[in-house]
């Protein structure tokens, strides 16, 4: 609790002393360089670089730095992001130095060094009006914006979807409480602002892992971006659509690797499951109660005195056999691994690290020591490649027992001291170019997850690793999934998880989710039921709770709540073919798994700040109930036709509808043209793996149901993807992929399968297609095959009727079903009305 002292005049601090007083001033000359231009000015120099067409980097060098302009980037930027030979020209015009690419025209004004980003046609997309700095190195950039601007992105932040009127700092912080709108820094720092103007959307990414700030509040006609230390190095990311901004941003900072399918299952956690017996009992309860579950977490009590890479010999006497037994039940273990290494001369990890000089040091050369769970601890210096390698290899302790994932917590890093983290003058070796902690604070968690991901990857014999992290920086998606830290069992926190995870998705981090049920405080049955409904359709799905809170496993609140949890966790497994395909799309394109409606309907003003419903992929609309005692809610359906997922009722969009949702119902809608692949429920994704013991499971696992929602006059597309779900063999082409499309017009529904790759023979080889909501009575069904390498267009006329016995029409439900073998060529199926 804070007292009024918190607002004492001495305590009010503005980042870097607000606006500063040094400026670029008049631009005096230009030099063309390999990737762009350097514009000299009275007060410094601006380096403008073409990374790719549509991606422009601008870096400020103050007068003192202009001598040797270093263009090194942080690790956020992927190595191959830059085009090898970008095409551009540099010209001097009367009032500006201008760099032109095929898509953009970037002008640096001669009068004041301000920068304008315009489309080739002339429309100005973004205007950076000035750069000011002070003698401590803090920089402020002002950008212009219109009155109708909307802001998104910024990673993991409190508040609504649209960040207009907000101000946030980027400083990875261990915030146990409170997660309220005025807490402007949580665990992740992703300095990407997505600016959505009526004419175009663009992004600004400030690549600075020190303390930075985005202020959309203080300037009436624009916004400020500020840095406290390090270089002012930003990227302008062109749209014009939001999807293109996200695509370009993730081509710059990378995309997630396809996770193992088990990591997409349901995860159960608790701080802590205290013993081997308790963990095994928990797993058996999931199986007895027939509730799907793929992962159980071990929180800090599994360790001996909180020493990472150990097991407590009394609580967990035989972890190896526990892990084997769990695996036979389809459940994997993910242990917590914090960065703090106990200062203890009898502890091998400490001894090894301190002898090799692997821990972060104070300016005096001594290791930085601070208290965390194990007591006084030291912290690996992950900026050094040798340390990351060492840390990664320490994970053989786990992999040799059959563990394939790790949970990285407290990696801001959190320290139980006044500043809540490492002293900012702590030194990081940084492979020979030392930096202070203050300059790279926000990178610590990313570097730890990178070391962990790569270390696990080296020791899993070709299986995909899974890392979960609390802290991160831009690019974290390449190494880890993100959970949103210590939320509470409050309805408000359930509601806030939607805009938070949606903005994480727009910031490149697709694989994210909150602790379902809330971490701290005490959950109720109703809250758990509603939160499980929502969480089941989030990218990352884990129920986790704190030591002293009441239990919140799915059965903790009696049979009614248990049945609801079973149903919705089951729904996640039934929808796994959809979820997995959308994950693949995200890994390929960077588009988020769950999406704010504004991403799909950017011109619809009703969705600009719609923070309480979302799309899974582009067709399944999820509208959770997130208030106590509520069984109705308004749902906004964008224009077009929609179907109620549960009842099949057709609804016209472009309006709000009132959804009736008693406790066991999550309102779900499918867009006309929606293609939703699904499967039979399983108790674990392991049941679906080829080589699964149970014949019954293997037979069920071979069926893929694809629901085809009619009524879409325009062609809709879904990229279906399948592989072994476990290994990295897909990288070499061992996968099945097909572009599915659907169209219904003038009494003909056409479903096409355009084969992309048939490199995976296992999995779901029997397809059951169900046309739903057809607007006509079907009379005839036919199929056209490309065969022998022809494409479908060349197969024109080869239409073969499917015998009436081979398709079924359910008049009451209005559904037509056909079973086919998984196409190994492109095919087209048409359903026709009586002509
Ligand atoms: C932190 C984590 C939480 C974990 C706890 C104990 O508070 O955020 O998830 O359970 O530490 O390890």
mmCIF file of N, CA and C in Angstrom, residues 513-620:
data_model
loop_
_atom_site.group_PDB
_atom_site.id
_atom_site.type_symbol
_atom_site.label_atom_id
_atom_site.label_comp_id
_atom_site.label_asym_id
_atom_site.label_seq_id
_atom_site.Cartn_x
_atom_site.Cartn_y
_atom_site.Cartn_z
ATOM 1 N N UNK A 513 -0.261 -16.410 -22.856
ATOM 2 C CA UNK A 513 -1.508 -16.575 -22.114
ATOM 3 C C UNK A 513 -1.286 -16.252 -20.645
ATOM 4 N N UNK A 514 -2.384 -16.030 -19.909
ATOM 5 C CA UNK A 514 -2.290 -15.724 -18.481
ATOM 6 C C UNK A 514 -2.411 -17.007 -17.648
ATOM 7 N N UNK A 515 -2.122 -16.905 -16.358
ATOM 8 C CA UNK A 515 -2.446 -18.008 -15.451
ATOM 9 C C UNK A 515 -3.973 -18.130 -15.384
ATOM 10 N N UNK A 516 -4.498 -19.249 -15.857
ATOM 11 C CA UNK A 516 -5.953 -19.445 -15.855
ATOM 12 C C UNK A 516 -6.430 -19.629 -14.416
ATOM 13 N N UNK A 517 -7.481 -18.911 -14.067
ATOM 14 C CA UNK A 517 -8.002 -18.961 -12.702
ATOM 15 C C UNK A 517 -7.366 -17.909 -11.808
ATOM 16 N N UNK A 518 -6.254 -17.341 -12.288
ATOM 17 C CA UNK A 518 -5.561 -16.317 -11.501
ATOM 18 C C UNK A 518 -4.546 -16.942 -10.570
ATOM 19 N N UNK A 519 -3.373 -16.308 -10.453
ATOM 20 C CA UNK A 519 -2.268 -16.850 -9.642
ATOM 21 C C UNK A 519 -2.501 -16.571 -8.150
ATOM 22 N N UNK A 520 -2.551 -15.292 -7.791
ATOM 23 C CA UNK A 520 -2.729 -14.938 -6.384
ATOM 24 C C UNK A 520 -4.224 -14.783 -6.073
ATOM 25 N N UNK A 521 -4.520 -14.546 -4.784
ATOM 26 C CA UNK A 521 -5.892 -14.443 -4.306
ATOM 27 C C UNK A 521 -6.596 -15.800 -4.466
ATOM 28 N N UNK A 522 -7.925 -15.820 -4.324
ATOM 29 C CA UNK A 522 -8.621 -17.108 -4.254
ATOM 30 C C UNK A 522 -9.662 -17.198 -5.342
ATOM 31 N N UNK A 523 -9.559 -18.236 -6.120
ATOM 32 C CA UNK A 523 -10.489 -18.416 -7.235
ATOM 33 C C UNK A 523 -11.847 -18.887 -6.701
ATOM 34 N N UNK A 524 -12.876 -18.739 -7.515
ATOM 35 C CA UNK A 524 -14.179 -19.327 -7.190
ATOM 36 C C UNK A 524 -14.531 -20.273 -8.331
ATOM 37 N N UNK A 525 -15.518 -21.107 -8.097
ATOM 38 C CA UNK A 525 -15.929 -22.046 -9.135
ATOM 39 C C UNK A 525 -16.369 -21.325 -10.395
ATOM 40 N N UNK A 526 -17.150 -20.289 -10.206
ATOM 41 C CA UNK A 526 -17.677 -19.563 -11.366
ATOM 42 C C UNK A 526 -16.527 -18.929 -12.169
ATOM 43 N N UNK A 527 -15.588 -18.334 -11.448
ATOM 44 C CA UNK A 527 -14.465 -17.691 -12.139
ATOM 45 C C UNK A 527 -13.626 -18.740 -12.877
ATOM 46 N N UNK A 528 -13.417 -19.874 -12.237
ATOM 47 C CA UNK A 528 -12.616 -20.908 -12.892
ATOM 48 C C UNK A 528 -13.316 -21.413 -14.159
ATOM 49 N N UNK A 529 -14.626 -21.597 -14.063
ATOM 50 C CA UNK A 529 -15.371 -22.084 -15.237
ATOM 51 C C UNK A 529 -15.244 -21.084 -16.386
ATOM 52 N N UNK A 530 -15.477 -19.829 -16.112
ATOM 53 C CA UNK A 530 -15.431 -18.808 -17.172
ATOM 54 C C UNK A 530 -14.016 -18.622 -17.704
ATOM 55 N N UNK A 531 -13.055 -18.660 -16.796
ATOM 56 C CA UNK A 531 -11.674 -18.409 -17.233
ATOM 57 C C UNK A 531 -11.148 -19.609 -18.036
ATOM 58 N N UNK A 532 -11.572 -20.807 -17.649
ATOM 59 C CA UNK A 532 -11.149 -21.990 -18.410
ATOM 60 C C UNK A 532 -11.768 -21.958 -19.809
ATOM 61 N N UNK A 533 -13.022 -21.505 -19.894
ATOM 62 C CA UNK A 533 -13.646 -21.384 -21.224
ATOM 63 C C UNK A 533 -12.817 -20.472 -22.126
ATOM 64 N N UNK A 534 -12.433 -19.335 -21.585
ATOM 65 C CA UNK A 534 -11.661 -18.382 -22.386
ATOM 66 C C UNK A 534 -10.250 -18.912 -22.642
ATOM 67 N N UNK A 535 -9.619 -19.377 -21.565
ATOM 68 C CA UNK A 535 -8.226 -19.811 -21.662
ATOM 69 C C UNK A 535 -8.032 -20.991 -22.587
ATOM 70 N N UNK A 536 -9.084 -21.807 -22.728
ATOM 71 C CA UNK A 536 -8.975 -22.984 -23.602
ATOM 72 C C UNK A 536 -8.737 -22.568 -25.045
ATOM 73 N N UNK A 537 -9.100 -21.334 -25.389
ATOM 74 C CA UNK A 537 -8.905 -20.891 -26.772
ATOM 75 C C UNK A 537 -7.821 -19.819 -26.874
ATOM 76 N N UNK A 538 -7.055 -19.643 -25.827
ATOM 77 C CA UNK A 538 -5.865 -18.792 -25.888
ATOM 78 C C UNK A 538 -4.703 -19.633 -26.432
ATOM 79 N N UNK A 539 -3.694 -18.972 -26.968
ATOM 80 C CA UNK A 539 -2.565 -19.751 -27.501
ATOM 81 C C UNK A 539 -1.891 -20.612 -26.433
ATOM 82 N N UNK A 540 -1.652 -20.032 -25.260
ATOM 83 C CA UNK A 540 -1.000 -20.785 -24.187
ATOM 84 C C UNK A 540 -2.031 -21.018 -23.092
ATOM 85 N N UNK A 541 -2.129 -22.249 -22.609
ATOM 86 C CA UNK A 541 -3.261 -22.631 -21.763
ATOM 87 C C UNK A 541 -2.777 -23.344 -20.500
ATOM 88 N N UNK A 542 -2.574 -22.577 -19.422
ATOM 89 C CA UNK A 542 -2.093 -23.173 -18.164
ATOM 90 C C UNK A 542 -2.855 -22.614 -16.975
ATOM 91 N N UNK A 543 -3.293 -23.511 -16.122
ATOM 92 C CA UNK A 543 -3.895 -23.152 -14.844
ATOM 93 C C UNK A 543 -2.765 -23.161 -13.803
ATOM 94 N N UNK A 544 -2.578 -22.021 -13.119
ATOM 95 C CA UNK A 544 -1.485 -21.929 -12.135
ATOM 96 C C UNK A 544 -1.958 -21.089 -10.958
ATOM 97 N N UNK A 545 -1.552 -21.465 -9.743
ATOM 98 C CA UNK A 545 -1.982 -20.696 -8.581
ATOM 99 C C UNK A 545 -0.917 -20.725 -7.499
ATOM 100 N N UNK A 546 -1.096 -19.814 -6.593
ATOM 101 C CA UNK A 546 -0.070 -19.526 -5.589
ATOM 102 C C UNK A 546 -0.227 -20.406 -4.353
ATOM 103 N N UNK A 547 0.897 -20.567 -3.678
ATOM 104 C CA UNK A 547 1.038 -21.313 -2.428
ATOM 105 C C UNK A 547 -0.152 -21.232 -1.466
ATOM 106 N N UNK A 548 -0.524 -19.995 -1.123
ATOM 107 C CA UNK A 548 -1.499 -19.853 -0.052
ATOM 108 C C UNK A 548 -2.928 -19.672 -0.559
ATOM 109 N N UNK A 549 -3.129 -19.806 -1.853
ATOM 110 C CA UNK A 549 -4.487 -19.635 -2.384
ATOM 111 C C UNK A 549 -5.230 -20.964 -2.293
ATOM 112 N N UNK A 550 -6.553 -20.906 -2.356
ATOM 113 C CA UNK A 550 -7.280 -22.172 -2.329
ATOM 114 C C UNK A 550 -7.034 -22.892 -3.653
ATOM 115 N N UNK A 551 -7.193 -24.201 -3.645
ATOM 116 C CA UNK A 551 -6.862 -25.025 -4.805
ATOM 117 C C UNK A 551 -7.760 -24.664 -5.986
ATOM 118 N N UNK A 552 -7.208 -24.732 -7.175
ATOM 119 C CA UNK A 552 -8.040 -24.431 -8.352
ATOM 120 C C UNK A 552 -7.815 -25.410 -9.508
ATOM 121 N N UNK A 553 -7.474 -26.664 -9.178
ATOM 122 C CA UNK A 553 -7.480 -27.669 -10.231
ATOM 123 C C UNK A 553 -8.932 -27.802 -10.724
ATOM 124 N N UNK A 554 -9.133 -28.334 -11.919
ATOM 125 C CA UNK A 554 -10.479 -28.302 -12.517
ATOM 126 C C UNK A 554 -11.578 -28.920 -11.650
ATOM 127 N N UNK A 555 -11.212 -29.815 -10.722
ATOM 128 C CA UNK A 555 -12.244 -30.481 -9.914
ATOM 129 C C UNK A 555 -12.422 -29.840 -8.542
ATOM 130 N N UNK A 556 -11.744 -28.729 -8.289
ATOM 131 C CA UNK A 556 -11.723 -28.178 -6.930
ATOM 132 C C UNK A 556 -13.049 -27.588 -6.464
ATOM 133 N N UNK A 557 -13.976 -27.347 -7.388
ATOM 134 C CA UNK A 557 -15.202 -26.651 -6.991
ATOM 135 C C UNK A 557 -16.454 -27.485 -7.247
ATOM 136 N N UNK A 558 -16.298 -28.819 -7.206
ATOM 137 C CA UNK A 558 -17.471 -29.675 -7.331
ATOM 138 C C UNK A 558 -17.749 -30.080 -8.760
ATOM 139 N N UNK A 559 -18.720 -31.017 -8.896
ATOM 140 C CA UNK A 559 -18.941 -31.672 -10.188
ATOM 141 C C UNK A 559 -19.394 -30.748 -11.322
ATOM 142 N N UNK A 560 -20.185 -29.716 -11.000
ATOM 143 C CA UNK A 560 -20.698 -28.872 -12.093
ATOM 144 C C UNK A 560 -19.533 -28.123 -12.767
ATOM 145 N N UNK A 561 -18.675 -27.538 -11.943
ATOM 146 C CA UNK A 561 -17.538 -26.770 -12.484
ATOM 147 C C UNK A 561 -16.564 -27.730 -13.165
ATOM 148 N N UNK A 562 -16.382 -28.884 -12.546
ATOM 149 C CA UNK A 562 -15.469 -29.880 -13.133
ATOM 150 C C UNK A 562 -15.939 -30.264 -14.550
ATOM 151 N N UNK A 563 -17.244 -30.471 -14.686
ATOM 152 C CA UNK A 563 -17.781 -30.875 -15.994
ATOM 153 C C UNK A 563 -17.552 -29.763 -17.032
ATOM 154 N N UNK A 564 -17.690 -28.518 -16.602
ATOM 155 C CA UNK A 564 -17.477 -27.402 -17.535
ATOM 156 C C UNK A 564 -16.006 -27.347 -17.949
ATOM 157 N N UNK A 565 -15.121 -27.516 -16.965
ATOM 158 C CA UNK A 565 -13.686 -27.493 -17.296
ATOM 159 C C UNK A 565 -13.352 -28.645 -18.242
ATOM 160 N N UNK A 566 -13.903 -29.821 -17.962
ATOM 161 C CA UNK A 566 -13.636 -30.982 -18.838
ATOM 162 C C UNK A 566 -14.085 -30.677 -20.275
ATOM 163 N N UNK A 567 -15.277 -30.099 -20.376
ATOM 164 C CA UNK A 567 -15.859 -29.813 -21.692
ATOM 165 C C UNK A 567 -14.964 -28.831 -22.487
ATOM 166 N N UNK A 568 -14.504 -27.784 -21.823
ATOM 167 C CA UNK A 568 -13.774 -26.747 -22.577
ATOM 168 C C UNK A 568 -12.300 -27.091 -22.775
ATOM 169 N N UNK A 569 -11.718 -27.791 -21.822
ATOM 170 C CA UNK A 569 -10.356 -28.272 -22.086
ATOM 171 C C UNK A 569 -10.450 -29.274 -23.240
ATOM 172 N N UNK A 570 -11.516 -30.075 -23.205
ATOM 173 C CA UNK A 570 -11.760 -31.018 -24.303
ATOM 174 C C UNK A 570 -11.940 -30.295 -25.637
ATOM 175 N N UNK A 571 -12.636 -29.158 -25.597
ATOM 176 C CA UNK A 571 -12.840 -28.394 -26.842
ATOM 177 C C UNK A 571 -11.492 -27.978 -27.425
ATOM 178 N N UNK A 572 -10.555 -27.594 -26.559
ATOM 179 C CA UNK A 572 -9.210 -27.239 -27.050
ATOM 180 C C UNK A 572 -8.600 -28.422 -27.807
ATOM 181 N N UNK A 573 -8.749 -29.614 -27.238
ATOM 182 C CA UNK A 573 -8.162 -30.787 -27.908
ATOM 183 C C UNK A 573 -8.912 -31.091 -29.199
ATOM 184 N N UNK A 574 -10.247 -30.936 -29.171
ATOM 185 C CA UNK A 574 -11.003 -31.191 -30.407
ATOM 186 C C UNK A 574 -10.586 -30.211 -31.504
ATOM 187 N N UNK A 575 -10.292 -28.988 -31.092
ATOM 188 C CA UNK A 575 -9.915 -27.980 -32.099
ATOM 189 C C UNK A 575 -8.410 -27.966 -32.392
ATOM 190 N N UNK A 576 -7.684 -28.951 -31.881
ATOM 191 C CA UNK A 576 -6.224 -28.927 -32.048
ATOM 192 C C UNK A 576 -5.783 -28.853 -33.521
ATOM 193 N N UNK A 577 -6.464 -29.554 -34.456
ATOM 194 C CA UNK A 577 -6.025 -29.396 -35.857
ATOM 195 C C UNK A 577 -6.117 -27.942 -36.336
ATOM 196 N N UNK A 578 -7.138 -27.224 -35.874
ATOM 197 C CA UNK A 578 -7.246 -25.801 -36.209
ATOM 198 C C UNK A 578 -6.123 -25.027 -35.515
ATOM 199 N N UNK A 579 -5.975 -25.254 -34.209
ATOM 200 C CA UNK A 579 -4.985 -24.499 -33.430
ATOM 201 C C UNK A 579 -3.580 -24.753 -33.986
ATOM 202 N N UNK A 580 -3.303 -25.997 -34.285
ATOM 203 C CA UNK A 580 -1.949 -26.335 -34.768
ATOM 204 C C UNK A 580 -1.681 -25.679 -36.123
ATOM 205 N N UNK A 581 -2.674 -25.702 -36.991
ATOM 206 C CA UNK A 581 -2.498 -25.066 -38.307
ATOM 207 C C UNK A 581 -2.298 -23.563 -38.164
ATOM 208 N N UNK A 582 -3.029 -22.946 -37.230
ATOM 209 C CA UNK A 582 -2.882 -21.504 -37.037
ATOM 210 C C UNK A 582 -1.505 -21.200 -36.426
ATOM 211 N N UNK A 583 -1.029 -22.077 -35.544
ATOM 212 C CA UNK A 583 0.334 -21.904 -35.026
ATOM 213 C C UNK A 583 1.351 -21.971 -36.162
ATOM 214 N N UNK A 584 1.130 -22.906 -37.070
ATOM 215 C CA UNK A 584 2.067 -23.010 -38.195
ATOM 216 C C UNK A 584 2.042 -21.718 -39.025
ATOM 217 N N UNK A 585 0.830 -21.217 -39.263
ATOM 218 C CA UNK A 585 0.717 -19.969 -40.028
ATOM 219 C C UNK A 585 1.476 -18.851 -39.301
ATOM 220 N N UNK A 586 1.313 -18.815 -37.991
ATOM 221 C CA UNK A 586 1.974 -17.784 -37.213
ATOM 222 C C UNK A 586 3.492 -17.929 -37.286
ATOM 223 N N UNK A 587 3.970 -19.182 -37.234
ATOM 224 C CA UNK A 587 5.413 -19.413 -37.318
ATOM 225 C C UNK A 587 5.953 -18.994 -38.691
ATOM 226 N N UNK A 588 5.088 -19.091 -39.708
ATOM 227 C CA UNK A 588 5.523 -18.744 -41.065
ATOM 228 C C UNK A 588 5.397 -17.254 -41.363
ATOM 229 N N UNK A 589 4.328 -16.635 -40.862
ATOM 230 C CA UNK A 589 4.023 -15.258 -41.281
ATOM 231 C C UNK A 589 4.148 -14.240 -40.158
ATOM 232 N N UNK A 590 4.149 -14.695 -38.911
ATOM 233 C CA UNK A 590 4.178 -13.773 -37.779
ATOM 234 C C UNK A 590 2.797 -13.305 -37.349
ATOM 235 N N UNK A 591 1.756 -13.610 -38.111
ATOM 236 C CA UNK A 591 0.408 -13.183 -37.702
ATOM 237 C C UNK A 591 0.029 -13.903 -36.414
ATOM 238 N N UNK A 592 -0.670 -13.218 -35.525
ATOM 239 C CA UNK A 592 -0.973 -13.849 -34.234
ATOM 240 C C UNK A 592 -1.953 -15.016 -34.340
ATOM 241 N N UNK A 593 -1.904 -15.892 -33.339
ATOM 242 C CA UNK A 593 -2.829 -17.031 -33.269
ATOM 243 C C UNK A 593 -4.220 -16.530 -32.892
ATOM 244 N N UNK A 594 -4.299 -15.725 -31.822
ATOM 245 C CA UNK A 594 -5.580 -15.062 -31.549
ATOM 246 C C UNK A 594 -5.441 -13.586 -31.926
ATOM 247 N N UNK A 595 -6.522 -13.062 -32.476
ATOM 248 C CA UNK A 595 -6.423 -11.746 -33.120
ATOM 249 C C UNK A 595 -7.510 -10.796 -32.641
ATOM 250 N N UNK A 596 -7.118 -9.548 -32.409
ATOM 251 C CA UNK A 596 -8.158 -8.561 -32.174
ATOM 252 C C UNK A 596 -8.939 -8.384 -33.477
ATOM 253 N N UNK A 597 -10.216 -8.059 -33.370
ATOM 254 C CA UNK A 597 -11.005 -7.938 -34.601
ATOM 255 C C UNK A 597 -10.470 -6.850 -35.511
ATOM 256 N N UNK A 598 -9.798 -5.845 -34.914
ATOM 257 C CA UNK A 598 -9.296 -4.743 -35.736
ATOM 258 C C UNK A 598 -8.250 -5.228 -36.746
ATOM 259 N N UNK A 599 -7.615 -6.357 -36.460
ATOM 260 C CA UNK A 599 -6.630 -6.871 -37.417
ATOM 261 C C UNK A 599 -7.321 -7.377 -38.686
ATOM 262 N N UNK A 600 -8.478 -7.995 -38.519
ATOM 263 C CA UNK A 600 -9.196 -8.546 -39.673
ATOM 264 C C UNK A 600 -10.172 -7.542 -40.285
ATOM 265 N N UNK A 601 -10.640 -6.594 -39.472
ATOM 266 C CA UNK A 601 -11.639 -5.621 -39.961
ATOM 267 C C UNK A 601 -11.148 -4.201 -39.654
ATOM 268 N N UNK A 602 -10.013 -3.793 -40.256
ATOM 269 C CA UNK A 602 -9.382 -2.528 -39.856
ATOM 270 C C UNK A 602 -10.232 -1.293 -40.127
ATOM 271 N N UNK A 603 -11.199 -1.417 -41.038
ATOM 272 C CA UNK A 603 -11.979 -0.221 -41.369
ATOM 273 C C UNK A 603 -13.287 -0.113 -40.590
ATOM 274 N N UNK A 604 -13.531 -1.087 -39.720
ATOM 275 C CA UNK A 604 -14.791 -1.073 -38.984
ATOM 276 C C UNK A 604 -14.572 -0.345 -37.654
ATOM 277 N N UNK A 605 -15.124 0.873 -37.493
ATOM 278 C CA UNK A 605 -14.854 1.640 -36.257
ATOM 279 C C UNK A 605 -15.338 0.932 -34.998
ATOM 280 N N UNK A 606 -16.308 0.042 -35.129
ATOM 281 C CA UNK A 606 -16.827 -0.632 -33.925
ATOM 282 C C UNK A 606 -15.811 -1.555 -33.285
ATOM 283 N N UNK A 607 -14.765 -1.936 -34.017
ATOM 284 C CA UNK A 607 -13.830 -2.909 -33.436
ATOM 285 C C UNK A 607 -12.492 -2.275 -33.024
ATOM 286 N N UNK A 608 -12.373 -0.955 -33.221
ATOM 287 C CA UNK A 608 -11.079 -0.314 -32.986
ATOM 288 C C UNK A 608 -10.590 -0.499 -31.552
ATOM 289 N N UNK A 609 -11.505 -0.502 -30.613
ATOM 290 C CA UNK A 609 -11.069 -0.716 -29.220
ATOM 291 C C UNK A 609 -11.882 -1.837 -28.586
ATOM 292 N N UNK A 610 -12.159 -2.858 -29.367
ATOM 293 C CA UNK A 610 -12.950 -3.982 -28.867
ATOM 294 C C UNK A 610 -12.011 -4.926 -28.118
ATOM 295 N N UNK A 611 -12.083 -4.859 -26.796
ATOM 296 C CA UNK A 611 -11.096 -5.546 -25.956
ATOM 297 C C UNK A 611 -11.654 -6.816 -25.327
ATOM 298 N N UNK A 612 -12.907 -7.188 -25.622
ATOM 299 C CA UNK A 612 -13.463 -8.324 -24.888
ATOM 300 C C UNK A 612 -13.983 -9.435 -25.806
ATOM 301 N N UNK A 613 -13.522 -9.475 -27.018
ATOM 302 C CA UNK A 613 -13.771 -10.624 -27.877
ATOM 303 C C UNK A 613 -12.624 -10.707 -28.863
ATOM 304 N N UNK A 614 -12.408 -11.881 -29.408
ATOM 305 C CA UNK A 614 -11.254 -12.062 -30.291
ATOM 306 C C UNK A 614 -11.526 -13.182 -31.282
ATOM 307 N N UNK A 615 -10.642 -13.278 -32.259
ATOM 308 C CA UNK A 615 -10.750 -14.340 -33.259
ATOM 309 C C UNK A 615 -9.609 -15.321 -33.041
ATOM 310 N N UNK A 616 -9.925 -16.609 -33.133
ATOM 311 C CA UNK A 616 -8.876 -17.622 -33.177
ATOM 312 C C UNK A 616 -8.671 -17.915 -34.662
ATOM 313 N N UNK A 617 -7.480 -17.592 -35.197
ATOM 314 C CA UNK A 617 -7.322 -17.603 -36.652
ATOM 315 C C UNK A 617 -8.143 -16.462 -37.213
ATOM 316 N N UNK A 618 -8.777 -16.670 -38.382
ATOM 317 C CA UNK A 618 -9.562 -15.541 -38.911
ATOM 318 C C UNK A 618 -11.064 -15.791 -38.936
ATOM 319 N N UNK A 619 -11.517 -16.989 -38.484
ATOM 320 C CA UNK A 619 -12.940 -17.278 -38.649
ATOM 321 C C UNK A 619 -13.711 -17.618 -37.387
ATOM 322 N N UNK A 620 -13.016 -17.997 -36.331
ATOM 323 C CA UNK A 620 -13.732 -18.419 -35.119
ATOM 324 C C UNK A 620 -13.725 -17.267 -34.118
#
